[in-house]
CSV table of C-alpha atoms in Angstrom, one decimal:
chain,number,residue,atom,x,y,z
A,1,MET,CA,121.6,111.3,135.3
A,2,ARG,CA,119.4,114.0,133.9
A,3,LYS,CA,116.3,115.4,135.5
A,4,VAL,CA,113.8,116.7,133.7
A,5,HIS,CA,110.2,117.7,135.0
A,6,THR,CA,106.7,115.9,133.8
A,7,GLN,CA,105.4,119.4,133.2
A,8,GLU,CA,108.3,120.0,130.7
A,9,ILE,CA,107.1,117.1,128.7
A,10,THR,CA,103.0,118.0,129.5
A,11,LYS,CA,103.6,121.7,128.1
A,12,ASN,CA,106.2,120.2,124.9
A,13,ILE,CA,103.3,117.8,124.2
A,14,LYS,CA,100.4,120.6,124.4
A,15,GLU,CA,102.2,122.5,122.2
A,16,MET,CA,103.2,119.3,119.4
A,17,CYS,CA,99.4,118.6,118.3
A,18,ILE,CA,98.4,122.0,118.6
A,19,GLU,CA,101.9,122.2,115.3
A,20,ALA,CA,100.8,119.1,114.3
A,21,ASN,CA,97.7,119.9,113.5
A,22,TYR,CA,97.8,123.5,112.1
A,23,TYR,CA,101.3,123.0,110.1
A,24,LEU,CA,101.7,120.6,107.3
A,25,SER,CA,105.8,119.7,108.1
A,26,LYS,CA,108.2,121.5,106.5
A,27,ASP,CA,109.2,117.7,104.5
A,28,MET,CA,105.1,117.3,103.1
A,29,ASP,CA,104.7,120.5,102.8
A,30,TYR,CA,107.3,120.1,99.8
A,31,ALA,CA,106.2,116.6,98.8
A,32,MET,CA,102.7,118.6,98.3
A,33,LYS,CA,104.5,121.3,96.3
A,34,GLN,CA,106.4,118.7,94.3
A,35,ALA,CA,103.4,116.5,93.1
A,36,PHE,CA,101.5,119.6,91.9
A,37,GLU,CA,104.1,120.3,89.4
A,38,THR,CA,104.6,116.6,88.4
A,39,GLU,CA,100.3,115.8,88.4
A,40,LYS,CA,99.7,114.3,85.4
A,41,SER,CA,96.0,114.7,86.0
A,42,GLU,CA,93.6,117.4,85.0
A,43,ILE,CA,91.1,117.4,87.6
A,44,GLY,CA,94.9,116.2,90.2
A,45,ARG,CA,96.2,119.8,89.8
A,46,LYS,CA,93.1,120.8,91.0
A,47,ILE,CA,92.2,118.4,93.7
A,48,LEU,CA,96.4,120.1,94.9
A,49,ASN,CA,96.7,123.3,94.5
A,50,GLN,CA,93.1,123.6,96.5
A,51,LEU,CA,94.8,121.2,98.9
A,52,GLN,CA,97.6,124.1,99.0
A,53,ASP,CA,94.8,126.6,99.2
A,54,ASN,CA,93.8,124.4,102.9
A,55,LEU,CA,97.3,124.6,103.9
A,56,LYS,CA,97.5,128.6,103.7
A,57,ILE,CA,94.0,129.1,105.1
A,58,ALA,CA,94.9,126.2,108.2
A,59,ASP,CA,98.3,127.8,108.4
A,60,GLU,CA,96.8,131.6,107.9
A,61,GLU,CA,93.7,131.2,110.5
A,62,LYS,CA,94.5,129.1,113.1
A,63,ILE,CA,92.5,126.6,111.6
A,64,PRO,CA,93.2,122.9,111.6
A,65,ILE,CA,94.3,121.5,108.2
A,66,CYS,CA,92.0,118.4,108.9
A,67,GLN,CA,88.6,118.4,111.1
A,68,ASP,CA,89.7,114.6,111.7
A,69,THR,CA,93.1,116.0,114.6
A,70,GLY,CA,92.8,112.3,115.0
A,71,MET,CA,94.1,109.8,117.6
A,72,ALA,CA,97.1,111.1,119.0
A,73,VAL,CA,99.5,108.5,118.9
A,74,ILE,CA,103.1,109.8,121.4
A,75,PHE,CA,106.3,107.8,121.1
A,76,MET,CA,108.2,108.6,123.9
A,77,GLU,CA,112.3,107.6,123.1
A,78,ILE,CA,113.6,107.8,127.2
A,79,GLY,CA,117.4,108.5,127.5
A,80,GLN,CA,118.3,105.7,130.6
A,81,GLN,CA,120.7,108.1,132.2
A,82,VAL,CA,117.2,110.7,132.7
A,83,PHE,CA,115.6,110.4,136.2
A,84,PHE,CA,111.8,112.1,136.0
A,85,GLU,CA,110.4,113.9,138.5
A,86,GLY,CA,107.0,115.3,139.4
A,87,ASP,CA,103.7,113.7,138.4
A,88,PHE,CA,103.2,110.0,136.8
A,89,LEU,CA,105.0,110.3,133.2
A,90,GLU,CA,102.4,108.2,131.7
A,91,ASP,CA,99.7,111.2,133.6
A,92,ALA,CA,102.4,113.6,132.4
A,93,ILE,CA,101.7,112.9,128.1
A,94,GLN,CA,97.9,112.4,128.6
A,95,GLU,CA,97.6,116.2,130.2
A,96,GLY,CA,99.7,118.0,127.7
A,97,VAL,CA,97.1,115.9,124.3
A,98,ARG,CA,93.7,117.0,127.5
A,99,GLN,CA,95.5,120.0,126.8
A,100,GLY,CA,96.4,121.0,123.6
A,101,TYR,CA,93.0,119.8,121.7
A,102,ARG,CA,91.3,122.3,124.1
A,103,GLU,CA,93.4,125.2,123.7
A,104,GLY,CA,94.1,124.5,119.9
A,105,PHE,CA,90.1,123.5,119.2
A,106,LEU,CA,90.8,120.2,118.0
A,107,ARG,CA,88.0,117.5,117.6
A,108,LYS,CA,87.1,115.5,120.0
A,109,SER,CA,87.5,112.5,118.6
A,110,VAL,CA,88.7,109.4,121.0
A,111,VAL,CA,85.7,107.3,122.1
A,112,LYS,CA,86.0,105.2,125.9
A,113,ASP,CA,85.1,101.9,125.4
A,114,PRO,CA,85.2,99.9,121.7
A,115,ILE,CA,81.3,98.9,121.6
A,116,GLN,CA,79.9,100.9,123.8
A,117,ARG,CA,81.8,103.7,122.3
A,118,GLU,CA,81.2,107.1,124.3
A,119,ASN,CA,83.1,110.4,123.4
A,120,THR,CA,86.4,111.1,126.1
A,121,LYS,CA,85.4,114.2,125.1
A,122,ASP,CA,89.5,115.6,125.8
A,123,ASN,CA,90.5,113.1,123.0
A,124,THR,CA,93.0,111.2,125.5
A,125,PRO,CA,93.9,108.3,126.2
A,126,ALA,CA,96.7,109.0,123.3
A,127,VAL,CA,98.4,106.0,121.8
A,128,ILE,CA,101.4,106.1,123.3
A,129,HIS,CA,105.4,103.7,122.9
A,130,TYR,CA,107.8,103.9,125.4
A,131,SER,CA,111.3,102.6,124.8
A,132,ILE,CA,114.6,103.6,126.8
A,133,VAL,CA,117.6,104.6,124.8
A,134,THR,CA,121.0,105.3,125.4
A,135,GLY,CA,121.6,109.3,126.8
A,136,ASP,CA,120.5,111.8,128.6
A,137,LYS,CA,117.5,112.6,126.5
A,138,VAL,CA,114.1,112.6,125.8
A,139,LYS,CA,113.2,112.7,121.8
A,140,ILE,CA,109.6,113.0,121.5
A,141,THR,CA,107.2,112.4,118.3
A,142,VAL,CA,103.7,113.2,118.4
A,143,ALA,CA,102.2,112.0,115.1
A,144,PRO,CA,98.1,112.8,115.5
A,145,LYS,CA,96.5,110.2,113.0
A,146,GLY,CA,93.1,109.9,111.2
A,147,PHE,CA,91.1,107.0,110.4
A,148,GLY,CA,89.9,107.9,107.0
A,149,SER,CA,93.5,106.3,106.6
A,150,GLU,CA,94.1,104.4,109.9
A,151,ASN,CA,91.0,101.7,108.5
A,152,MET,CA,92.8,101.4,105.7
A,153,SER,CA,95.4,99.8,106.6
A,154,ARG,CA,96.4,96.3,106.7
A,155,VAL,CA,98.5,93.5,108.7
A,156,PHE,CA,99.7,90.4,105.9
A,157,MET,CA,101.4,87.0,107.9
A,158,LEU,CA,103.7,85.9,104.8
A,159,LYS,CA,105.2,83.4,104.2
A,160,PRO,CA,108.9,83.3,104.6
A,161,ALA,CA,109.2,81.8,100.8
A,162,ASP,CA,106.3,84.6,98.4
A,163,GLY,CA,110.0,86.2,99.5
A,164,VAL,CA,109.9,90.2,98.3
A,165,GLU,CA,107.0,89.7,95.6
A,166,GLY,CA,104.7,88.7,98.0
A,167,VAL,CA,105.5,92.2,99.8
A,168,LYS,CA,105.0,94.0,96.5
A,169,ASN,CA,102.4,92.2,96.3
A,170,ALA,CA,100.7,92.6,100.2
A,171,ILE,CA,102.0,97.0,100.0
A,172,LEU,CA,100.5,97.3,96.5
A,173,THR,CA,96.8,95.7,97.7
A,174,ALA,CA,96.7,97.4,100.6
A,175,VAL,CA,97.2,100.5,98.5
A,176,LYS,CA,94.6,99.3,96.1
A,177,ASP,CA,92.4,98.2,98.2
A,178,ALA,CA,92.0,101.4,100.0
A,179,GLY,CA,91.7,104.0,97.1
A,180,PRO,CA,90.2,106.9,97.2
A,181,ASN,CA,88.6,106.3,101.4
A,182,ALA,CA,91.7,106.8,102.1
A,183,CYS,CA,92.8,110.8,101.2
A,184,PRO,CA,95.7,110.4,98.3
A,185,PRO,CA,97.9,111.0,97.9
A,186,MET,CA,99.4,109.5,101.1
A,187,VAL,CA,102.1,108.4,102.4
A,188,VAL,CA,102.4,104.3,103.5
A,189,GLY,CA,104.6,103.1,106.4
A,190,VAL,CA,105.9,100.0,105.8
A,191,GLY,CA,107.2,97.2,108.4
A,192,ILE,CA,108.5,94.3,107.2
A,193,GLY,CA,109.6,91.3,110.1
A,194,GLY,CA,109.3,91.2,114.2
A,195,THR,CA,106.5,89.1,114.8
A,196,PHE,CA,102.2,90.4,114.7
A,197,GLU,CA,102.1,93.4,117.0
A,198,LYS,CA,106.0,94.6,115.5
A,199,CYS,CA,105.4,94.6,112.2
A,200,ALA,CA,102.7,97.4,112.9
A,201,ILE,CA,104.3,99.4,115.2
A,202,LEU,CA,107.0,99.4,112.7
A,203,ALA,CA,104.7,100.8,110.5
A,204,LYS,CA,104.0,103.1,112.1
A,205,LYS,CA,107.3,104.5,112.7
A,206,ALA,CA,108.0,104.4,109.3
A,207,LEU,CA,105.4,107.1,108.5
A,208,THR,CA,107.3,109.8,111.2
A,209,ARG,CA,110.2,109.4,109.5
A,210,GLN,CA,110.6,112.7,106.8
A,211,VAL,CA,109.5,111.4,103.0
A,212,ASN,CA,112.4,112.6,101.5
A,213,GLU,CA,115.1,109.9,103.4
A,214,HIS,CA,115.1,106.9,102.6
A,215,SER,CA,116.2,103.8,104.7
A,216,HIS,CA,120.0,103.3,104.9
A,217,ILE,CA,119.9,99.1,103.9
A,218,PRO,CA,120.6,99.9,100.6
A,219,TYR,CA,118.0,96.8,98.8
A,220,VAL,CA,115.2,98.3,101.3
A,221,ARG,CA,115.8,102.0,99.7
A,222,GLU,CA,115.6,100.1,96.3
A,223,LEU,CA,112.7,98.4,97.1
A,224,GLU,CA,110.6,101.6,98.6
A,225,GLU,CA,111.9,103.7,95.4
A,226,GLU,CA,110.4,100.2,93.2
A,227,LEU,CA,107.0,100.1,95.3
A,228,LEU,CA,106.7,104.6,94.6
A,229,LYS,CA,106.7,103.7,91.1
A,230,LYS,CA,104.3,101.2,90.4
A,231,ILE,CA,101.9,102.8,93.5
A,232,ASN,CA,102.2,106.4,91.4
A,233,GLY,CA,101.9,103.8,88.5
A,234,LEU,CA,97.9,102.8,89.9
A,235,GLY,CA,95.9,105.6,88.6
A,236,ILE,CA,94.4,106.3,91.7
A,237,GLY,CA,95.3,109.7,91.7
A,238,PRO,CA,94.8,113.4,94.1
A,239,GLY,CA,91.4,112.5,95.7
A,240,GLY,CA,91.3,109.1,94.4
A,241,LEU,CA,89.9,111.0,91.0
A,242,GLY,CA,92.5,109.5,88.8
A,243,GLY,CA,95.9,111.1,88.7
A,244,THR,CA,99.6,110.3,88.1
A,245,THR,CA,100.0,110.6,92.1
A,246,THR,CA,98.6,108.7,94.8
A,247,ALA,CA,101.8,108.2,97.2
A,248,LEU,CA,104.5,110.9,97.9
A,249,ALA,CA,107.1,108.3,99.6
A,250,VAL,CA,106.9,104.7,101.1
A,251,ASN,CA,108.6,104.7,103.6
A,252,ILE,CA,110.0,100.4,105.3
A,253,ASN,CA,111.5,99.9,108.3
A,254,THR,CA,112.3,96.4,109.2
A,255,PHE,CA,113.2,94.3,111.6
A,256,ALA,CA,114.6,90.6,112.5
A,257,THR,CA,112.5,87.5,111.6
A,258,HIS,CA,110.7,84.1,113.1
A,259,ILE,CA,112.4,81.0,110.6
A,260,ALA,CA,109.3,80.6,109.8
A,261,GLY,CA,107.8,83.7,109.1
A,262,LEU,CA,107.2,87.3,107.0
A,263,PRO,CA,105.1,89.5,109.2
A,264,VAL,CA,104.4,93.2,106.7
A,265,ALA,CA,102.0,95.4,107.9
A,266,VAL,CA,101.4,98.3,105.6
A,267,ASN,CA,99.7,101.5,107.5
A,268,ILE,CA,98.8,103.8,105.1
A,269,CYS,CA,98.6,107.9,106.3
A,270,CYS,CA,96.3,110.4,103.7
A,271,HIS,CA,98.2,113.5,102.1
A,272,VAL,CA,97.6,115.1,105.9
A,273,ASN,CA,100.8,112.7,107.4
A,274,ARG,CA,101.5,114.7,110.5
A,275,HIS,CA,104.4,114.5,112.9
A,276,VAL,CA,106.5,116.3,115.0
A,277,VAL,CA,109.6,115.6,116.5
A,278,ARG,CA,111.4,117.5,119.9
A,279,GLU,CA,114.6,116.4,121.7
A,280,ILE,CA,114.1,117.8,125.2
B,1,MET,CA,82.0,120.4,83.4
B,2,ASP,CA,82.0,123.2,86.0
B,3,LYS,CA,78.2,123.3,87.4
B,4,TYR,CA,76.3,125.9,90.1
B,5,ILE,CA,73.8,124.2,91.5
B,6,ASN,CA,71.2,125.2,94.8
B,7,THR,CA,70.0,123.1,96.6
B,8,PRO,CA,67.3,121.1,97.2
B,9,ILE,CA,68.9,118.9,94.9
B,10,THR,CA,65.9,117.7,93.6
B,11,ALA,CA,66.0,114.8,90.9
B,12,GLU,CA,64.9,117.6,88.0
B,13,LYS,CA,68.0,118.7,89.2
B,14,THR,CA,70.3,114.6,89.5
B,15,GLU,CA,69.1,114.5,85.7
B,16,GLU,CA,71.7,117.2,84.5
B,17,LEU,CA,74.6,116.0,87.1
B,18,LYS,CA,77.1,113.8,85.2
B,19,SER,CA,79.9,111.4,86.9
B,20,GLY,CA,83.6,113.2,87.0
B,21,ASP,CA,81.3,117.1,86.4
B,22,TYR,CA,82.7,120.0,88.9
B,23,VAL,CA,79.3,121.9,91.4
B,24,TYR,CA,79.4,124.4,93.2
B,25,ILE,CA,76.2,123.9,95.7
B,26,THR,CA,75.1,126.6,97.1
B,27,GLY,CA,72.0,126.5,100.1
B,28,THR,CA,71.0,124.3,103.5
B,29,ILE,CA,72.2,120.7,103.5
B,30,TYR,CA,72.5,118.4,106.6
B,31,VAL,CA,75.8,117.1,107.8
B,32,ALA,CA,75.7,114.0,109.7
B,33,ARG,CA,77.6,110.6,110.7
B,34,ASP,CA,78.2,107.7,112.0
B,35,ALA,CA,76.1,108.1,115.7
B,36,ALA,CA,74.2,110.0,114.0
B,37,HIS,CA,72.7,107.9,111.1
B,38,LYS,CA,72.8,104.5,113.7
B,39,ARG,CA,69.8,106.9,115.8
B,40,MET,CA,68.5,107.7,112.6
B,41,ILE,CA,68.0,104.3,111.7
B,42,GLU,CA,66.6,103.4,115.3
B,43,ALA,CA,64.5,106.2,116.1
B,44,LEU,CA,62.4,105.1,112.6
B,45,GLU,CA,62.7,101.6,113.5
B,46,ARG,CA,61.4,102.3,117.1
B,47,GLY,CA,58.2,104.2,113.9
B,48,GLU,CA,59.4,107.5,115.2
B,49,ASN,CA,60.0,110.1,112.4
B,50,LEU,CA,62.9,111.3,111.6
B,51,PRO,CA,64.1,114.2,113.2
B,52,ILE,CA,65.0,116.1,109.2
B,53,ASP,CA,63.2,117.4,106.4
B,54,ILE,CA,64.3,114.1,104.4
B,55,LYS,CA,62.4,114.6,101.0
B,56,ASP,CA,64.9,116.3,99.0
B,57,SER,CA,67.8,116.6,101.2
B,58,THR,CA,71.2,116.4,100.9
B,59,ILE,CA,73.4,114.7,104.1
B,60,TYR,CA,77.2,115.6,104.1
B,61,TYR,CA,79.1,113.0,106.1
B,62,MET,CA,81.3,115.6,108.6
B,63,GLY,CA,82.4,116.1,111.8
B,64,PRO,CA,83.7,119.5,112.4
B,65,SER,CA,86.6,120.2,115.0
B,66,PRO,CA,85.4,122.9,117.7
B,67,ALA,CA,84.5,126.9,116.0
B,68,ARG,CA,86.2,129.4,118.4
B,69,GLU,CA,85.0,132.4,119.2
B,70,GLY,CA,83.5,134.5,115.9
B,71,GLN,CA,84.6,131.5,113.7
B,72,VAL,CA,80.9,129.7,111.3
B,73,ILE,CA,82.5,126.2,111.9
B,74,GLY,CA,85.8,124.9,112.3
B,75,SER,CA,87.9,122.2,109.4
B,76,ALA,CA,84.9,120.9,108.5
B,77,GLY,CA,85.7,117.9,105.6
B,78,PRO,CA,84.5,114.9,104.1
B,79,THR,CA,84.8,111.9,106.4
B,80,THR,CA,84.8,108.2,104.5
B,81,SER,CA,81.2,107.6,103.6
B,82,SER,CA,81.5,103.8,102.9
B,83,ARG,CA,80.8,103.8,107.5
B,84,MET,CA,77.5,105.0,106.5
B,85,ASP,CA,76.7,101.8,103.2
B,86,LYS,CA,74.2,100.1,105.8
B,87,TYR,CA,72.0,103.2,106.2
B,88,ALA,CA,72.2,105.4,103.3
B,89,PRO,CA,69.8,102.9,101.2
B,90,ILE,CA,66.9,103.6,103.6
B,91,LEU,CA,67.3,107.2,103.5
B,92,LEU,CA,67.9,107.1,99.7
B,93,ASP,CA,64.5,105.0,99.7
B,94,LEU,CA,63.2,107.3,102.1
B,95,GLY,CA,63.9,111.1,99.9
B,96,GLU,CA,67.7,111.6,100.5
B,97,LYS,CA,68.8,112.7,96.8
B,98,ALA,CA,72.2,113.5,97.1
B,99,MET,CA,75.5,112.1,99.9
B,100,ILE,CA,78.4,114.4,99.8
B,101,GLY,CA,81.8,112.4,101.4
B,102,LYS,CA,84.9,111.1,100.3
B,103,GLY,CA,85.6,107.2,98.9
B,104,LYS,CA,83.8,104.0,97.7
B,105,ARG,CA,80.3,103.0,97.9
B,106,SER,CA,78.7,99.4,98.1
B,107,PRO,CA,76.5,98.3,95.7
B,108,GLU,CA,73.1,98.2,97.6
B,109,VAL,CA,73.8,102.1,97.7
B,110,ILE,CA,74.8,102.2,94.0
B,111,ASP,CA,71.1,100.6,93.3
B,112,ALA,CA,69.8,102.7,96.3
B,113,ILE,CA,70.8,105.7,93.6
B,114,ILE,CA,69.7,104.2,91.1
B,115,ARG,CA,66.1,103.7,92.2
B,116,ASN,CA,66.3,107.1,93.6
B,117,LYS,CA,67.3,109.0,91.2
B,118,ALA,CA,69.8,110.2,94.2
B,119,VAL,CA,73.7,111.7,93.4
B,120,TYR,CA,76.6,110.7,95.4
B,121,PHE,CA,79.5,113.9,95.4
B,122,ALA,CA,82.6,113.7,96.8
B,123,ALA,CA,84.3,116.4,99.0
B,124,ILE,CA,87.7,116.8,99.2
B,125,GLY,CA,89.4,114.8,101.4
B,126,GLY,CA,91.9,116.4,103.9
B,127,ALA,CA,90.9,119.9,103.4
B,128,GLY,CA,88.7,120.7,105.4
B,129,ALA,CA,89.8,124.5,106.6
B,130,LEU,CA,89.2,125.3,103.2
B,131,LEU,CA,85.8,123.7,102.8
B,132,SER,CA,85.3,125.6,106.4
B,133,LYS,CA,85.3,129.1,104.4
B,134,CYS,CA,82.2,128.1,102.1
B,135,ILE,CA,80.2,127.3,105.1
B,136,LYS,CA,78.6,130.0,105.8
B,137,LYS,CA,76.3,129.6,108.7
B,138,SER,CA,76.0,126.5,111.4
B,139,GLU,CA,73.2,125.4,113.5
B,140,ILE,CA,73.1,122.3,115.8
B,141,ILE,CA,70.5,120.2,115.1
B,142,CYS,CA,69.5,117.8,117.0
B,143,TYR,CA,72.1,114.4,118.6
B,144,GLU,CA,73.9,118.1,121.0
B,145,ASP,CA,75.2,115.0,123.5
B,146,LEU,CA,77.1,113.6,120.3
B,147,GLY,CA,79.5,115.9,120.2
B,148,ALA,CA,81.3,116.2,117.2
B,149,GLU,CA,78.6,113.6,115.9
B,150,ALA,CA,75.8,116.0,116.6
B,151,VAL,CA,73.4,116.6,113.4
B,152,ARG,CA,73.5,120.4,111.7
B,153,LYS,CA,71.5,122.4,109.8
B,154,ILE,CA,74.2,124.4,107.4
B,155,GLU,CA,74.4,127.0,105.3
B,156,VAL,CA,77.3,127.0,101.8
B,157,GLU,CA,78.0,129.0,99.6
B,158,ASN,CA,80.0,127.8,96.4
B,159,PHE,CA,80.9,124.3,98.3
B,160,PRO,CA,82.9,122.4,95.7
B,161,VAL,CA,82.2,118.8,95.2
B,162,ILE,CA,83.1,116.4,92.0
B,163,VAL,CA,79.7,114.0,91.3
B,164,VAL,CA,81.4,110.8,91.4
B,165,ILE,CA,78.5,108.7,90.8
B,166,ASP,CA,75.7,109.9,88.9
B,167,LYS,CA,71.8,108.8,88.6
B,168,ASN,CA,72.8,106.4,86.1
B,169,GLY,CA,75.3,104.7,88.3
B,170,ASN,CA,78.1,105.9,86.4
B,171,ASN,CA,81.0,105.5,89.3
B,172,LEU,CA,84.3,107.9,88.5
B,173,TYR,CA,86.5,106.1,91.1
B,174,GLU,CA,86.8,102.8,88.8
B,175,THR,CA,86.4,105.2,85.1
B,176,ALA,CA,88.9,107.8,86.5
B,177,ILE,CA,91.8,105.3,87.7
B,178,LEU,CA,91.5,103.6,84.1
B,179,LYS,CA,93.3,107.2,82.6
B,180,TYR,CA,96.1,106.8,84.4
B,181,SER,CA,96.9,103.1,85.2
B,182,ASN,CA,99.6,101.7,83.8
B,183,TYR,CA,100.2,98.7,86.2
């Protein structure tokens, strides 16, 4: 058994919220630079160039890359040999988010109730996904999610007979409908299988995978490559103003499912695809 | 084509703007998003006046991140315009002439743009740090309780936007895609 104090969780989550909003991760940064090299449209190149300037200003002046600093989504992978001492774990996580959004001058974008809509003024609560894993470490992934792209995400409950072609159509439909609203170039996170809620979580988790990494399952990897090519052939381009860079990556996660179903979730993220991972 | 214009953006000025033009705006503009639009329309429904001078106004759909000490404003990029589609035709009919946001607009908004010789600009989504540099002054003029959604009056200098829908209803989101589409 290993003891972890919840103060350590709070401190890390605070720092991770700030880090995610000021600096793009290395994989995303590289993908954005590559996109500028390969983009064919003049206006698309101009936009990608301005997005490079934007990243530089955010980094140097400690201004959030985007004013929508997101709703904080946090994946907690907790080794089953870990014992938490201190506060209730969930309170410690929310406190980290609260401190990060306050001290980092990040926007408070969360309302307490979806209908009554009163701002909580500290960006809590975060959406937290817990899982118990082997070992004695805690792996934390902080992925603040902006809602321009979140609003364009979809779940499709396909039939088994729809097969892989149905999956491809679902993904292309979601991306086409998202168009300029999702701040392309986007990253497309896809979950296939499981149940209604499982495929959505798979899709969200897929967005936290490095954009230069593919699935280890050969057919899934091929699907990722094929769809990226097809999406970039849609012509949407940077800012949705026409071009050859509509997506930087398609990340697909799969899971077992029921004999009667083929759930597909498409979680779209803008070019500010934020994900910071720490293991403590 | 690159163009430089000053506010107020009048019907005379929108005459010169074509879908696809790259435009740098200088002058005073208002900032309002979801909750502020809802309140403004509710005020009108109660027979009250709008808190902003709507004639020939430009409204930027934006909710900034907080400013640090010494900063005019925090990150300040556009939000998705379609959420304002329900309210925009009413404001356009009252004299609003330009909207700045990102993303598609409804047929009702496009009709109102044509009817009022207005214009819809897109700013670069996700470039909030860069765009904040073009904002020289910022003051909250009403609905302060809405936090990031309060109505602001801001002074911009060479604020970069692209004409998406011009006064004739030409829509860059539809035309530009065709050029690079091979699917």
